[in-house]
Each structure stands twice: as C-alpha cells, then as structure tokens.
Amino acid sequence: MTSVLSPVRLLAASDLHGAVRRRWLTMVVVTGLLAAAATVLVAAGRDGQDAHDTFHTGALSTFLVAGLITALGLGSTALNRDSDSGFFGLAHIAGAPRGSIALARTLSRVVTLGGAIFAWWAAFAVGGAAIGLGADGPLAVHALAALVSLSVVLLVAAASSTVLGPGSSAFLGLAAYVIAQSTVNLKSATDSGLIASSWKATTRALHAVLPRIIQSPLLADLGNRGEGGPAAARFEINRVAVPIVSAGWTTVAWTLVWCAILVALAVRGMRNRAL
C-alpha cells in the first residue's frame, strides 16, 4: 500500500507546487477576487434584501464563470501535455505506475480547483461581513456544491485528455456541464408536469443515470425569485418558468460516484496511452 501511495503523494505534491507558476490560473483566480471586491462595493450601496441579492448574485456568477474556466483549464491539460513531453514516461521508468501517475494528477487538479474556490469564497465572506451582511452559511454551502459540480467538469476533461488534446478535452468537459445541467432542468420540468407524459420515463431514466449539477438552496432561492443572474437563469417551457429545486443528498452522493468513475476512466486511459 505504501509503495502505491508514495508516487501518488510525490507526483501530486509536484503538480500542486507547479500551480502557482501557471500564469493563466493566477489570472483567473485574481480576476475572481477582483469580481468579489466589485460585488462587495456594489452591494454596500444598497439596502436590505436588495443588498443580499446583489451580493449573492455576484458570488454565484463568479463561482460559475471563473470556476468553469479553472475546471476546464486544469482538466484539459491534466494528462496529455506531460505525456507528450516525456515527463510521465520518465516518471514511469523511475518506478511510478501508470495508475499512480493518473491518480496523482487528477487528484492534484481537483485540490487546485478547491483552492481557487476557497479563495473566492473567503473573499466574499470577508467582504460580506465588512459591509454588515453577517455570516453567510448559504454561500458556504453553495461553494461546496460548486466544487463538486465543477469537479465533474474537470474530471471529464481530464479523462478525455488521455486520448485527446487540450481543446477537444475542454470541449467535452463543457459539454458534460451542459448535459448535467440539462438533466436536472428536465427532471424539474417533468416533476412540474411541464413535459408530456410520453417523455417522463426517458427523462427520469436519464436523470437516474447521468451526472447532475448540484443546485444549492441559495441558488434555488435566487433562481425562483428571478434574482440569480447567469448562474441561476430561469429555465422556461412554453414561457412557463420551471421551478428550481435544491439538490438532495442522493444527488450529492450520485455526483460523487460519477467523480470516482471518471477518475477510474482517467487511470484506465493512462494505462493504454503511449508515453
């Protein structure tokens, strides 16, 4: 067991150390922090519920846009570039199993994504407290939900990067996000009776099998009130808004199962890849 975990720890630590040298990642994280500062300044000039809604809408939009860019960038370059450059080949010759290489790289990228989300959440939490909005538990819950949802995007791109280049892997990661979001939207429409009964069985089957975006209570509340911005845009069928339902523990558990499946696919793809 120790012989397997040792190369995983070393390779993961190496990749995490290199994260600070990725200029694009630094730019995205800093942009998210600037967006947090701008949101706090705008919310400070408003009162009551309007201040809370403005603050939360800005936070959710930052997590979505900056988070997607981070997840796609980290995932799409996880396993292809160092395979092509020969770095993974040297690591393998030095004794690191292919599975350990893939596991270390995918886990380190998820941890890096978590670090970026934590930085943005901390900026919003400190800023919100500074302007009198107080402790914000719902935003912390949303940050965790965003991390799990975006991990699916990252891991789809990472698994794809064992056979595809960065551009194609990023496209598949983005497609996975769209599919996961659509799965949740269609299930909500089905439960609301807005989809024909002939499609209900298909919609529910897709929801049961495919990965899902985790919609936090904060996102559901803002979206249903029409205050969610791009992160919680209303989904309409025949001009009737579909109510957004926050995710339950079964959705969280199923999404984590999909994360484990995607890590396994990345490991399998690395074992079949030429180094």
Short mmCIF file of C-alpha atoms in Angstrom, two decimals:
data_model
loop_
_atom_site.label_atom_id
_atom_site.label_comp_id
_atom_site.label_asym_id
_atom_site.label_seq_id
_atom_site.Cartn_x
_atom_site.Cartn_y
_atom_site.Cartn_z
CA MET A 1 0.00 0.00 0.00
CA THR A 2 2.81 2.39 0.92
CA SER A 3 4.60 1.70 -2.37
CA VAL A 4 1.47 2.70 -4.27
CA LEU A 5 0.73 5.86 -2.26
CA SER A 6 4.31 7.15 -2.28
CA PRO A 7 4.48 8.05 -6.00
CA VAL A 8 0.94 9.45 -5.79
CA ARG A 9 1.96 11.80 -2.99
CA LEU A 10 5.17 12.86 -4.73
CA LEU A 11 3.57 13.48 -8.12
CA ALA A 12 0.57 15.25 -6.62
CA ALA A 13 2.81 17.48 -4.49
CA SER A 14 4.89 18.33 -7.56
CA ASP A 15 1.81 19.32 -9.55
CA LEU A 16 0.37 21.37 -6.68
CA HIS A 17 3.70 23.19 -6.30
CA GLY A 18 3.62 24.00 -10.01
CA ALA A 19 0.12 25.50 -9.79
CA VAL A 20 1.49 28.85 -8.61
CA ARG A 21 3.57 29.07 -11.80
CA ARG A 22 0.59 28.78 -14.13
CA ARG A 23 0.01 32.36 -15.25
CA TRP A 24 -3.43 31.71 -16.66
CA LEU A 25 -4.55 30.16 -13.37
CA THR A 26 -3.20 33.08 -11.37
CA MET A 27 -5.02 35.49 -13.68
CA VAL A 28 -8.33 33.65 -13.29
CA VAL A 29 -8.03 33.49 -9.50
CA VAL A 30 -7.11 37.18 -9.28
CA THR A 31 -9.97 38.09 -11.62
CA GLY A 32 -12.35 36.21 -9.33
CA LEU A 33 -11.01 38.13 -6.34
CA LEU A 34 -11.48 41.42 -8.19
CA ALA A 35 -15.03 40.39 -9.06
CA ALA A 36 -15.62 39.73 -5.36
CA ALA A 37 -14.34 43.19 -4.47
CA ALA A 38 -16.52 44.81 -7.13
CA THR A 39 -19.58 42.89 -5.95
CA VAL A 40 -18.99 43.96 -2.34
CA LEU A 41 -18.69 47.61 -3.38
CA VAL A 42 -21.94 47.48 -5.34
CA ALA A 43 -23.80 45.64 -2.56
CA ALA A 44 -22.52 48.16 0.01
CA GLY A 45 -24.51 50.88 -1.74
CA ARG A 46 -27.81 49.01 -1.39
CA ASP A 47 -30.06 48.17 1.49
CA GLY A 48 -31.95 45.20 2.89
CA GLN A 49 -32.85 42.29 0.64
CA ASP A 50 -31.55 44.12 -2.42
CA ALA A 51 -28.05 44.20 -0.90
CA HIS A 52 -28.17 40.46 -0.13
CA ASP A 53 -29.45 39.59 -3.60
CA THR A 54 -26.84 41.73 -5.33
CA PHE A 55 -24.08 40.19 -3.22
CA HIS A 56 -25.23 36.61 -3.76
CA THR A 57 -25.82 37.05 -7.49
CA GLY A 58 -22.29 38.35 -7.93
CA ALA A 59 -20.89 35.48 -5.87
CA LEU A 60 -22.78 32.80 -7.79
CA SER A 61 -21.77 34.31 -11.14
CA THR A 62 -18.11 34.38 -10.08
CA PHE A 63 -18.18 30.75 -8.98
CA LEU A 64 -19.81 29.74 -12.27
CA VAL A 65 -17.72 31.67 -14.80
CA ALA A 66 -14.32 31.67 -13.10
CA GLY A 67 -14.93 28.16 -11.79
CA LEU A 68 -15.73 26.76 -15.22
CA ILE A 69 -12.65 28.36 -16.76
CA THR A 70 -10.49 26.94 -13.98
CA ALA A 71 -12.01 23.45 -14.18
CA LEU A 72 -11.70 23.29 -17.96
CA GLY A 73 -8.14 24.60 -17.98
CA LEU A 74 -6.94 22.23 -15.27
CA GLY A 75 -8.75 19.19 -16.62
CA SER A 76 -7.97 19.58 -20.31
CA THR A 77 -4.20 19.75 -19.67
CA ALA A 78 -4.07 17.12 -16.91
CA LEU A 79 -2.69 14.11 -18.74
CA ASN A 80 -1.85 14.96 -22.34
CA ARG A 81 0.91 17.57 -22.28
CA ASP A 82 3.24 15.81 -19.84
CA SER A 83 2.61 12.53 -21.67
CA ASP A 84 3.65 14.11 -24.97
CA SER A 85 6.64 15.90 -23.45
CA GLY A 86 8.02 12.69 -21.95
CA PHE A 87 7.72 13.71 -18.29
CA PHE A 88 5.27 10.93 -17.48
CA GLY A 89 7.46 8.47 -19.39
CA LEU A 90 10.44 9.38 -17.21
CA ALA A 91 8.29 9.09 -14.07
CA HIS A 92 7.13 5.67 -15.20
CA ILE A 93 10.67 4.50 -15.92
CA ALA A 94 11.67 5.77 -12.47
CA GLY A 95 9.13 3.42 -10.92
CA ALA A 96 5.80 5.26 -10.82
CA PRO A 97 2.94 3.02 -12.05
CA ARG A 98 0.74 4.49 -14.78
CA GLY A 99 -2.27 4.32 -12.48
CA SER A 100 -0.43 6.29 -9.79
CA ILE A 101 0.52 8.95 -12.33
CA ALA A 102 -3.09 9.43 -13.43
CA LEU A 103 -4.45 9.33 -9.88
CA ALA A 104 -1.92 11.85 -8.61
CA ARG A 105 -2.51 14.28 -11.45
CA THR A 106 -6.33 14.16 -11.34
CA LEU A 107 -6.48 14.49 -7.55
CA SER A 108 -4.00 17.38 -7.53
CA ARG A 109 -6.07 19.21 -10.14
CA VAL A 110 -9.24 18.77 -8.04
CA VAL A 111 -7.39 20.10 -4.99
CA THR A 112 -6.17 23.08 -7.03
CA LEU A 113 -9.74 23.79 -8.13
CA GLY A 114 -10.82 23.57 -4.49
CA GLY A 115 -8.14 26.06 -3.53
CA ALA A 116 -9.37 28.55 -6.13
CA ILE A 117 -12.99 28.21 -4.98
CA PHE A 118 -11.92 28.58 -1.36
CA ALA A 119 -10.06 31.81 -2.20
CA TRP A 120 -13.14 33.29 -3.88
CA TRP A 121 -15.45 32.18 -1.08
CA ALA A 122 -13.11 33.67 1.53
CA ALA A 123 -13.04 36.99 -0.34
CA PHE A 124 -16.83 37.11 -0.49
CA ALA A 125 -17.18 36.02 3.15
CA VAL A 126 -14.79 38.70 4.41
CA GLY A 127 -16.32 41.34 2.13
CA GLY A 128 -19.88 40.46 3.12
CA ALA A 129 -19.02 40.66 6.81
CA ALA A 130 -17.27 44.00 6.25
CA ILE A 131 -20.42 45.62 4.83
CA GLY A 132 -22.68 44.22 7.53
CA LEU A 133 -24.22 41.22 5.81
CA GLY A 134 -23.02 38.94 8.61
CA ALA A 135 -22.11 35.26 8.49
CA ASP A 136 -23.22 33.61 5.26
CA GLY A 137 -23.80 29.91 5.71
CA PRO A 138 -25.82 29.51 2.49
CA LEU A 139 -22.90 30.88 0.44
CA ALA A 140 -20.52 28.39 2.07
CA VAL A 141 -22.89 25.55 1.18
CA HIS A 142 -23.06 26.82 -2.40
CA ALA A 143 -19.26 26.95 -2.62
CA LEU A 144 -19.10 23.26 -1.66
CA ALA A 145 -21.85 22.42 -4.17
CA ALA A 146 -19.97 24.32 -6.88
CA LEU A 147 -16.78 22.41 -6.08
CA VAL A 148 -18.48 19.03 -6.54
CA SER A 149 -20.26 20.09 -9.74
CA LEU A 150 -17.14 21.61 -11.26
CA SER A 151 -15.10 18.56 -10.27
CA VAL A 152 -17.26 16.56 -12.69
CA VAL A 153 -16.35 19.01 -15.46
CA LEU A 154 -12.66 18.84 -14.57
CA LEU A 155 -12.61 15.05 -14.40
CA VAL A 156 -14.43 14.60 -17.72
CA ALA A 157 -11.84 16.84 -19.35
CA ALA A 158 -9.02 15.01 -17.52
CA ALA A 159 -10.24 11.56 -18.58
CA SER A 160 -10.56 12.84 -22.16
CA SER A 161 -7.03 14.25 -22.03
CA THR A 162 -5.61 10.73 -22.05
CA VAL A 163 -6.62 10.40 -25.70
CA LEU A 164 -7.35 13.97 -26.89
CA GLY A 165 -5.65 17.35 -26.99
CA PRO A 166 -6.45 20.25 -24.65
CA GLY A 167 -9.02 21.89 -26.94
CA SER A 168 -11.09 18.77 -27.52
CA SER A 169 -10.86 17.77 -23.85
CA ALA A 170 -12.09 21.20 -22.76
CA PHE A 171 -15.00 20.95 -25.21
CA LEU A 172 -16.05 17.60 -23.75
CA GLY A 173 -15.80 19.00 -20.23
CA LEU A 174 -18.05 21.91 -21.16
CA ALA A 175 -20.47 19.53 -22.88
CA ALA A 176 -20.59 17.47 -19.68
CA TYR A 177 -21.62 20.57 -17.72
CA VAL A 178 -24.38 21.38 -20.20
CA ILE A 179 -25.67 17.80 -20.11
CA ALA A 180 -25.56 17.64 -16.30
CA GLN A 181 -27.45 20.94 -16.04
CA SER A 182 -29.98 19.87 -18.67
CA THR A 183 -30.57 16.59 -16.83
CA VAL A 184 -31.55 18.48 -13.67
CA ASN A 185 -33.69 21.02 -15.57
CA LEU A 186 -35.62 18.34 -17.47
CA LYS A 187 -36.24 16.37 -14.27
CA SER A 188 -37.63 19.52 -12.61
CA ALA A 189 -39.86 20.15 -15.63
CA THR A 190 -41.09 16.57 -15.51
CA ASP A 191 -41.93 16.81 -11.81
CA SER A 192 -43.78 20.07 -12.50
CA GLY A 193 -45.91 18.48 -15.22
CA LEU A 194 -44.50 20.71 -17.97
CA ILE A 195 -43.24 17.82 -20.12
CA ALA A 196 -45.52 15.45 -22.00
CA SER A 197 -46.15 12.19 -20.17
CA SER A 198 -44.66 10.21 -23.08
CA TRP A 199 -41.24 11.69 -22.24
CA LYS A 200 -41.40 11.26 -18.48
CA ALA A 201 -39.90 7.78 -18.39
CA THR A 202 -36.98 8.82 -20.62
CA THR A 203 -36.31 11.98 -18.64
CA ARG A 204 -36.32 10.16 -15.33
CA ALA A 205 -34.07 7.42 -16.69
CA LEU A 206 -31.52 9.99 -17.87
CA HIS A 207 -31.67 11.72 -14.51
CA ALA A 208 -31.07 8.41 -12.76
CA VAL A 209 -28.03 7.53 -14.87
CA LEU A 210 -26.23 10.74 -15.87
CA PRO A 211 -24.21 13.04 -13.58
CA ARG A 212 -26.06 16.03 -12.17
CA ILE A 213 -25.28 19.61 -11.29
CA ILE A 214 -25.76 20.20 -7.56
CA GLN A 215 -28.12 23.12 -7.07
CA SER A 216 -27.70 24.66 -3.63
CA PRO A 217 -30.61 26.10 -1.61
CA LEU A 218 -29.19 29.59 -2.22
CA LEU A 219 -29.13 29.06 -5.99
CA ALA A 220 -32.67 27.65 -5.94
CA ASP A 221 -33.99 30.59 -3.93
CA LEU A 222 -32.42 33.24 -6.15
CA GLY A 223 -33.41 31.46 -9.35
CA ASN A 224 -37.03 31.02 -8.33
CA ARG A 225 -37.24 34.72 -7.46
CA GLY A 226 -35.61 35.72 -10.75
CA GLU A 227 -32.57 37.21 -8.99
CA GLY A 228 -30.00 34.55 -9.81
CA GLY A 229 -28.34 36.14 -12.82
CA PRO A 230 -26.48 33.86 -15.28
CA ALA A 231 -25.70 31.31 -12.57
CA ALA A 232 -29.39 30.61 -11.93
CA ALA A 233 -31.10 31.64 -15.15
CA ARG A 234 -34.72 30.62 -15.44
CA PHE A 235 -35.49 27.55 -17.49
CA GLU A 236 -38.78 28.01 -19.31
CA ILE A 237 -41.04 25.69 -21.31
CA ASN A 238 -43.75 27.39 -23.35
CA ARG A 239 -42.99 30.60 -21.43
CA VAL A 240 -43.67 28.91 -18.11
CA ALA A 241 -40.77 29.06 -15.64
CA VAL A 242 -39.66 25.70 -14.28
CA PRO A 243 -39.13 25.88 -10.51
CA ILE A 244 -35.57 25.21 -9.37
CA VAL A 245 -35.30 22.55 -6.68
CA SER A 246 -32.25 22.36 -4.44
CA ALA A 247 -30.33 19.09 -4.60
CA GLY A 248 -30.81 16.38 -2.02
CA TRP A 249 -28.20 14.09 -0.52
CA THR A 250 -28.91 11.43 -3.15
CA THR A 251 -27.83 13.84 -5.90
CA VAL A 252 -24.67 14.74 -3.98
CA ALA A 253 -23.84 11.06 -3.46
CA TRP A 254 -24.52 10.17 -7.11
CA THR A 255 -22.36 13.02 -8.35
CA LEU A 256 -19.51 11.86 -6.11
CA VAL A 257 -19.93 8.34 -7.52
CA TRP A 258 -19.55 9.81 -11.01
CA CYS A 259 -16.38 11.60 -9.88
CA ALA A 260 -14.95 8.25 -8.78
CA ILE A 261 -15.97 6.68 -12.12
CA LEU A 262 -14.25 9.46 -14.05
CA VAL A 263 -11.05 9.09 -12.03
CA ALA A 264 -11.11 5.36 -12.83
CA LEU A 265 -11.56 6.16 -16.53
CA ALA A 266 -8.58 8.54 -16.40
CA VAL A 267 -6.47 5.80 -14.80
CA ARG A 268 -7.59 3.30 -17.44
CA GLY A 269 -6.87 5.74 -20.24
CA MET A 270 -3.38 6.42 -18.90
CA ARG A 271 -2.62 2.70 -18.82
CA ASN A 272 -3.42 2.47 -22.54
CA ARG A 273 -1.63 5.66 -23.57
CA ALA A 274 1.78 5.73 -25.20
CA LEU A 275 4.30 7.55 -23.05
#
